[in-house]
């Protein structure tokens, strides 16, 4: 497949860009942050995103979605990244919908249409430690009644404080770090024994710490086969990683373009600072790095959409590179803005904060470098 | 669409299987394994000669050039298939040549009919070996300040001056050369693009020895060299445009060479030499991390090459990306060689001795240092990106 966007995809990109720039620009992030908004994003915006077909971008048309695939989801997330738009797109439209792709017919029929309509928020509760380790699952699910009883704790659950359903990865057998023995459950956040603590993170987004104290779930709430949740989980995480990579490409591209503009207007020593070679060469380096991240990200999304066997490798490649690039570009962006870059009033700092948070989600350069080396056989 | 291409793939595969000699499916180990063609060509063995003749007969030394000029007339897609099929059997390129990489594309775009008909088929068949006369002792990065002059003597040009860093000048048959035809014009105007025979009276070369111990390039002197009028390519005084166009090809091919290719990855080599732990991970953890980071960039670069090609095919403007590809590709190859030196340890330091390939590793490492100098330095590429792509202000 050619590594270029189709005409349809280019149109989605334009639509998404226009949409976020007008409906959810950086000033909106600032407003929600300053208001300490209880939801953390605008539900109206999410409704509009559903009308645009964004919420259901990965939901098949038979279930009311637009079924456009991960390349399209990436373009939406990239546009959101450029504008730092807040929404439950990643948690629900990408992670949630990808989990449900592995669900049975009844579950899909019950949940997917609502998801696509913007009426159902999902949150993936998988990580348990602060450095991403997807199979390190200590949360236990023991057989009880006609279902299971879940006990354990999850951290960094994106949008966990507002989700209508939690998707919980718990262990039904095996040791803490095993890939086998993980099972995925749909859990009602209002069920007895669920304790959700909202945390606010550096990028003004929300992730929750959640405890499960003997939470009873029905056998019908298992997604996929008991003990074989890792296969679904890995796919879900790779979709999420790829979308985060796309978002970081958007974050990088936009903060870079702000920086280049600043270099062209700010004067010191009687000339535009963009005429100093020390800054020109660093800016040119950043340009090259962003181009590399773009290629890897598009490839990963295409490979996942096509179900290629090497899709996990490309997902790791994209997440590793885009994360490293976003960190570099936003750090340099702040540096090249001088003192003003350190102020809260100026937007560049928001990009740096988001870059760091997105890099940390679902594995950073070290995690994915290690995973990639393993996949390449060393 | 897909079907004729698959047919082409099957035919190509069958033809390569039948025609590529076994000796030409081995890794390139030494200089003599590379065939440069030319009047004084010395083939390493009969297989090398046969491989060149067979490929040239099909136009596959220059697969995308028009058939009329000795090319294969292949579409970009077909050429990609041919490259893939060659890589599959580890086939060596039949011919390496500045004529193919640089002059050919420039002639195709700017040459007149007579020049194309005269020079392109000889390049395609490997009959004439070309060298590049750009740099001068006083004009390296600042190429446009070159001084070698060509005076209009009515029926011929009279060339005087000196070039430096001319790769393989002592073995080349012809030179494509930048000369100043209008001494009073501004720096970028008044430069012309001239072709001439290195056997002309007044041309001499003097080899320069490199840190690798090899001496692949020369200082080249022109002392009252007479060049026929018709050897000027394009318009008089407008050679800078051609020079730049050619440089974008040189840069793309330097970058492209390093990114991918059918070589073993540094990690594969490391596994063999350093060994692995019980879980299959490389025994040296620090080296493993360095290799993984290198692989991330290498894979990203290969995908970027692919994306840029696909964008070009889709009609998007990619002209400004050649500096990026050159720069990133050069840095990657240098980091690969540095990593391999770490992998080889003290074996990598060997220079001369009894082993068949003693010194290869160290020489390859030393050679790679030139990647960010030749074809325009890293600093020059970054400057081009800053000014042309990012439109940052001049000092
Ligand atoms: C936390 C903080 C505390 C501070 N405290 C004080 C204080 O107590 N008192 C006080 O007086 N000031 C203070 N400052 C201001 C500080 O000294 C300036 O921010 C600093 O000197 C940079 O100037 P600038 O912000 O105008 O950036 P600019 O000069 O506009 O620089 C912007 C960018 O261009 C680069 N640049 C500028 N000129 C060149 C050049 N010739 N070559 C290469 N690159 C160049 C800079 O390095 C920077 O990356 C403080 C700043 C901060 C962030
Ligand atoms: C292996 C090899 C093969 C070559 N083959 C050929 C050939 O076949 N034909 C040919 O014509 N030439 C050839 N060259 C020459 C090559 O093109 C020049 O070496 C190159 O353009 C750099 O010029 P220079 O060596 O004069 O360095 P200089 O221009 O003197 O540069 C010295 C240093 O200063 C830096 N510098 C210079 N100007 C600037 C600036 N404006 N801003 C920032 N930094 C700057 C450079 O980047 C470099 O680091 C070859 C070179 C090598 C190493």
Short mmCIF file of N, CA, C and O in Angstrom, two decimals, chain A residues 243-312:
data_model
loop_
_atom_site.label_atom_id
_atom_site.label_comp_id
_atom_site.label_asym_id
_atom_site.label_seq_id
_atom_site.Cartn_x
_atom_site.Cartn_y
_atom_site.Cartn_z
N UNK A 243 -2.45 5.85 17.73
CA UNK A 243 -3.19 7.12 17.78
C UNK A 243 -2.44 8.16 18.60
O UNK A 243 -2.43 9.34 18.26
N UNK A 244 -1.84 7.73 19.69
CA UNK A 244 -1.04 8.68 20.47
C UNK A 244 0.13 9.19 19.65
O UNK A 244 0.50 10.36 19.74
N UNK A 245 0.71 8.30 18.86
CA UNK A 245 1.81 8.73 17.98
C UNK A 245 1.30 9.81 17.03
O UNK A 245 1.95 10.84 16.83
N UNK A 246 0.12 9.57 16.46
CA UNK A 246 -0.45 10.57 15.55
C UNK A 246 -0.70 11.89 16.29
O UNK A 246 -0.42 12.97 15.77
N UNK A 247 -1.22 11.78 17.49
CA UNK A 247 -1.45 13.00 18.27
C UNK A 247 -0.13 13.74 18.50
O UNK A 247 -0.06 14.97 18.37
N UNK A 248 0.91 12.98 18.81
CA UNK A 248 2.21 13.62 19.07
C UNK A 248 2.80 14.23 17.81
O UNK A 248 3.51 15.23 17.87
N UNK A 249 2.49 13.64 16.65
CA UNK A 249 2.90 14.27 15.39
C UNK A 249 2.19 15.62 15.27
O UNK A 249 2.80 16.64 14.90
N UNK A 250 0.90 15.65 15.62
CA UNK A 250 0.16 16.91 15.59
C UNK A 250 0.71 17.93 16.58
O UNK A 250 0.89 19.11 16.25
N UNK A 251 1.01 17.46 17.78
CA UNK A 251 1.59 18.32 18.81
C UNK A 251 2.93 18.88 18.33
O UNK A 251 3.21 20.07 18.44
N UNK A 252 3.74 18.01 17.76
CA UNK A 252 5.06 18.43 17.27
C UNK A 252 4.92 19.44 16.14
O UNK A 252 5.58 20.49 16.15
N UNK A 253 4.10 19.10 15.17
CA UNK A 253 3.98 19.96 13.99
C UNK A 253 3.49 21.35 14.38
O UNK A 253 4.01 22.37 13.92
N UNK A 254 2.49 21.40 15.26
CA UNK A 254 1.92 22.70 15.62
C UNK A 254 2.89 23.51 16.48
O UNK A 254 3.10 24.69 16.24
N UNK A 255 3.52 22.87 17.47
CA UNK A 255 4.42 23.64 18.32
C UNK A 255 5.65 24.07 17.51
O UNK A 255 6.19 25.15 17.72
N UNK A 256 6.03 23.25 16.54
CA UNK A 256 7.16 23.62 15.68
C UNK A 256 6.78 24.84 14.83
O UNK A 256 7.56 25.77 14.68
N UNK A 257 5.58 24.81 14.30
CA UNK A 257 5.20 25.93 13.45
C UNK A 257 5.09 27.23 14.28
O UNK A 257 5.46 28.30 13.80
N UNK A 258 4.62 27.12 15.52
CA UNK A 258 4.61 28.31 16.39
C UNK A 258 6.03 28.81 16.63
O UNK A 258 6.30 30.02 16.65
N UNK A 259 6.94 27.87 16.83
CA UNK A 259 8.33 28.24 17.11
C UNK A 259 8.96 28.92 15.90
O UNK A 259 9.62 29.96 16.04
N UNK A 260 8.74 28.33 14.72
CA UNK A 260 9.32 28.94 13.52
C UNK A 260 8.76 30.35 13.32
O UNK A 260 9.50 31.29 12.99
N UNK A 261 7.48 30.53 13.58
CA UNK A 261 6.90 31.88 13.46
C UNK A 261 7.58 32.84 14.44
O UNK A 261 7.88 33.97 14.08
N UNK A 262 7.81 32.34 15.65
CA UNK A 262 8.44 33.20 16.65
C UNK A 262 9.86 33.59 16.20
O UNK A 262 10.27 34.74 16.35
N UNK A 263 10.57 32.62 15.65
CA UNK A 263 11.94 32.91 15.17
C UNK A 263 11.93 33.97 14.08
O UNK A 263 12.89 34.71 13.90
N UNK A 264 10.82 34.05 13.36
CA UNK A 264 10.75 35.02 12.27
C UNK A 264 10.33 36.41 12.74
O UNK A 264 10.47 37.37 12.01
N UNK A 265 9.77 36.50 13.96
CA UNK A 265 9.30 37.83 14.37
C UNK A 265 10.12 38.44 15.51
O UNK A 265 10.28 39.65 15.58
N UNK A 266 10.66 37.62 16.39
CA UNK A 266 11.38 38.14 17.55
C UNK A 266 12.74 38.71 17.14
O UNK A 266 13.50 38.07 16.42
N UNK A 267 13.04 39.92 17.61
CA UNK A 267 14.33 40.53 17.31
C UNK A 267 15.19 40.68 18.56
O UNK A 267 14.70 41.09 19.60
N UNK A 268 16.44 40.32 18.46
CA UNK A 268 17.44 40.55 19.49
C UNK A 268 18.75 40.85 18.77
O UNK A 268 18.96 40.36 17.67
N UNK A 269 19.60 41.62 19.39
CA UNK A 269 20.87 42.01 18.77
C UNK A 269 20.63 42.69 17.42
O UNK A 269 21.42 42.53 16.48
N UNK A 270 19.50 43.33 17.29
CA UNK A 270 19.23 44.09 16.08
C UNK A 270 18.85 43.24 14.87
O UNK A 270 18.87 43.72 13.74
N UNK A 271 18.54 41.97 15.07
CA UNK A 271 18.08 41.17 13.93
C UNK A 271 17.09 40.10 14.39
O UNK A 271 16.95 39.85 15.58
N UNK A 272 16.42 39.52 13.44
CA UNK A 272 15.49 38.44 13.76
C UNK A 272 16.30 37.26 14.31
O UNK A 272 17.33 36.89 13.72
N UNK A 273 15.81 36.69 15.41
CA UNK A 273 16.61 35.59 15.98
C UNK A 273 16.66 34.39 15.03
O UNK A 273 17.58 33.59 15.07
N UNK A 274 15.68 34.28 14.13
CA UNK A 274 15.69 33.19 13.14
C UNK A 274 16.83 33.28 12.15
O UNK A 274 17.07 32.36 11.38
N UNK A 275 17.56 34.40 12.16
CA UNK A 275 18.70 34.52 11.25
C UNK A 275 19.98 33.97 11.90
O UNK A 275 21.00 33.86 11.25
N UNK A 276 19.91 33.64 13.21
CA UNK A 276 21.09 33.05 13.85
C UNK A 276 21.21 31.57 13.49
O UNK A 276 20.27 30.80 13.67
N UNK A 277 22.40 31.22 12.99
CA UNK A 277 22.56 29.85 12.52
C UNK A 277 22.40 28.81 13.63
O UNK A 277 21.94 27.70 13.39
N UNK A 278 22.78 29.21 14.85
CA UNK A 278 22.65 28.27 15.96
C UNK A 278 21.19 27.83 16.11
O UNK A 278 20.92 26.69 16.49
N UNK A 279 20.27 28.72 15.81
CA UNK A 279 18.85 28.36 15.91
C UNK A 279 18.36 27.73 14.60
O UNK A 279 17.55 26.81 14.61
N UNK A 280 18.85 28.23 13.47
CA UNK A 280 18.42 27.69 12.17
C UNK A 280 18.70 26.19 12.07
O UNK A 280 17.86 25.41 11.64
N UNK A 281 19.90 25.81 12.44
CA UNK A 281 20.26 24.40 12.28
C UNK A 281 19.46 23.51 13.21
O UNK A 281 19.06 22.40 12.84
N UNK A 282 19.21 24.00 14.41
CA UNK A 282 18.38 23.18 15.32
C UNK A 282 16.96 23.08 14.78
O UNK A 282 16.33 22.02 14.85
N UNK A 283 16.46 24.17 14.24
CA UNK A 283 15.10 24.12 13.67
C UNK A 283 15.06 23.13 12.51
O UNK A 283 14.10 22.35 12.37
N UNK A 284 16.09 23.13 11.67
CA UNK A 284 16.12 22.21 10.53
C UNK A 284 16.17 20.75 11.01
O UNK A 284 15.53 19.87 10.42
N UNK A 285 16.90 20.51 12.07
CA UNK A 285 16.93 19.15 12.65
C UNK A 285 15.53 18.72 13.08
O UNK A 285 15.12 17.59 12.87
N UNK A 286 14.82 19.64 13.72
CA UNK A 286 13.47 19.31 14.20
C UNK A 286 12.58 18.97 13.01
O UNK A 286 11.77 18.03 13.07
N UNK A 287 12.73 19.72 11.93
CA UNK A 287 11.95 19.43 10.72
C UNK A 287 12.18 17.98 10.28
O UNK A 287 11.23 17.24 10.02
N UNK A 288 13.45 17.57 10.21
CA UNK A 288 13.77 16.19 9.78
C UNK A 288 13.12 15.18 10.72
O UNK A 288 12.52 14.19 10.28
N UNK A 289 13.25 15.41 12.00
CA UNK A 289 12.73 14.46 12.98
C UNK A 289 11.21 14.30 12.84
O UNK A 289 10.68 13.20 12.94
N UNK A 290 10.53 15.41 12.63
CA UNK A 290 9.06 15.33 12.50
C UNK A 290 8.69 14.51 11.26
O UNK A 290 7.76 13.70 11.29
N UNK A 291 9.44 14.69 10.18
CA UNK A 291 9.15 13.91 8.97
C UNK A 291 9.30 12.41 9.23
O UNK A 291 8.51 11.59 8.75
N UNK A 292 10.32 12.03 10.00
CA UNK A 292 10.52 10.61 10.31
C UNK A 292 9.33 10.06 11.11
O UNK A 292 8.83 8.97 10.85
N UNK A 293 8.91 10.85 12.09
CA UNK A 293 7.79 10.39 12.94
C UNK A 293 6.51 10.24 12.12
O UNK A 293 5.74 9.29 12.31
N UNK A 294 6.30 11.15 11.18
CA UNK A 294 5.11 11.08 10.33
C UNK A 294 5.04 9.77 9.55
O UNK A 294 4.00 9.13 9.48
N UNK A 295 6.17 9.41 8.96
CA UNK A 295 6.19 8.19 8.12
C UNK A 295 5.87 6.96 8.95
O UNK A 295 5.09 6.10 8.55
N UNK A 296 6.50 6.87 10.12
CA UNK A 296 6.31 5.69 10.96
C UNK A 296 4.85 5.59 11.41
O UNK A 296 4.28 4.49 11.49
N UNK A 297 4.25 6.73 11.70
CA UNK A 297 2.88 6.73 12.21
C UNK A 297 1.88 6.31 11.15
O UNK A 297 0.98 5.50 11.40
N UNK A 298 2.05 6.85 9.95
CA UNK A 298 1.14 6.44 8.86
C UNK A 298 1.28 4.95 8.58
O UNK A 298 0.29 4.23 8.41
N UNK A 299 2.52 4.48 8.57
CA UNK A 299 2.74 3.06 8.30
C UNK A 299 2.06 2.19 9.37
O UNK A 299 1.44 1.17 9.06
N UNK A 300 2.19 2.58 10.63
CA UNK A 300 1.60 1.78 11.71
C UNK A 300 0.09 1.69 11.56
O UNK A 300 -0.50 0.61 11.70
N UNK A 301 -0.53 2.82 11.25
CA UNK A 301 -2.00 2.81 11.12
C UNK A 301 -2.42 1.94 9.93
O UNK A 301 -3.36 1.15 10.03
N UNK A 302 -1.70 2.06 8.83
CA UNK A 302 -2.03 1.24 7.66
C UNK A 302 -1.87 -0.25 7.98
O UNK A 302 -2.69 -1.08 7.60
N UNK A 303 -0.79 -0.58 8.67
CA UNK A 303 -0.51 -1.98 8.99
C UNK A 303 -1.57 -2.55 9.92
O UNK A 303 -2.02 -3.69 9.77
N UNK A 304 -2.01 -1.74 10.89
CA UNK A 304 -3.06 -2.21 11.81
C UNK A 304 -4.38 -2.38 11.07
O UNK A 304 -5.10 -3.37 11.26
N UNK A 305 -4.71 -1.42 10.21
CA UNK A 305 -5.95 -1.53 9.44
C UNK A 305 -5.94 -2.79 8.57
O UNK A 305 -6.96 -3.44 8.40
N UNK A 306 -4.78 -3.11 8.02
CA UNK A 306 -4.69 -4.25 7.11
C UNK A 306 -4.52 -5.57 7.86
O UNK A 306 -4.53 -6.64 7.26
N UNK A 307 -4.34 -5.48 9.18
CA UNK A 307 -4.14 -6.70 9.96
C UNK A 307 -2.81 -7.39 9.65
O UNK A 307 -2.68 -8.60 9.80
N UNK A 308 -1.81 -6.63 9.23
CA UNK A 308 -0.48 -7.21 8.94
C UNK A 308 0.13 -7.84 10.19
O UNK A 308 -0.06 -7.33 11.29
N UNK A 309 0.90 -8.89 10.00
CA UNK A 309 1.52 -9.53 11.17
C UNK A 309 2.58 -8.63 11.81
O UNK A 309 2.86 -8.76 12.99
N UNK A 310 3.17 -7.75 11.03
CA UNK A 310 4.19 -6.88 11.63
C UNK A 310 3.61 -5.55 12.14
O UNK A 310 4.35 -4.63 12.49
N UNK A 311 2.28 -5.48 12.25
CA UNK A 311 1.67 -4.26 12.76
C UNK A 311 2.17 -3.89 14.17
O UNK A 311 2.43 -2.71 14.44
N UNK A 312 2.33 -4.87 15.10
CA UNK A 312 2.84 -4.50 16.43
C UNK A 312 4.22 -3.83 16.36
O UNK A 312 4.51 -2.90 17.11
#
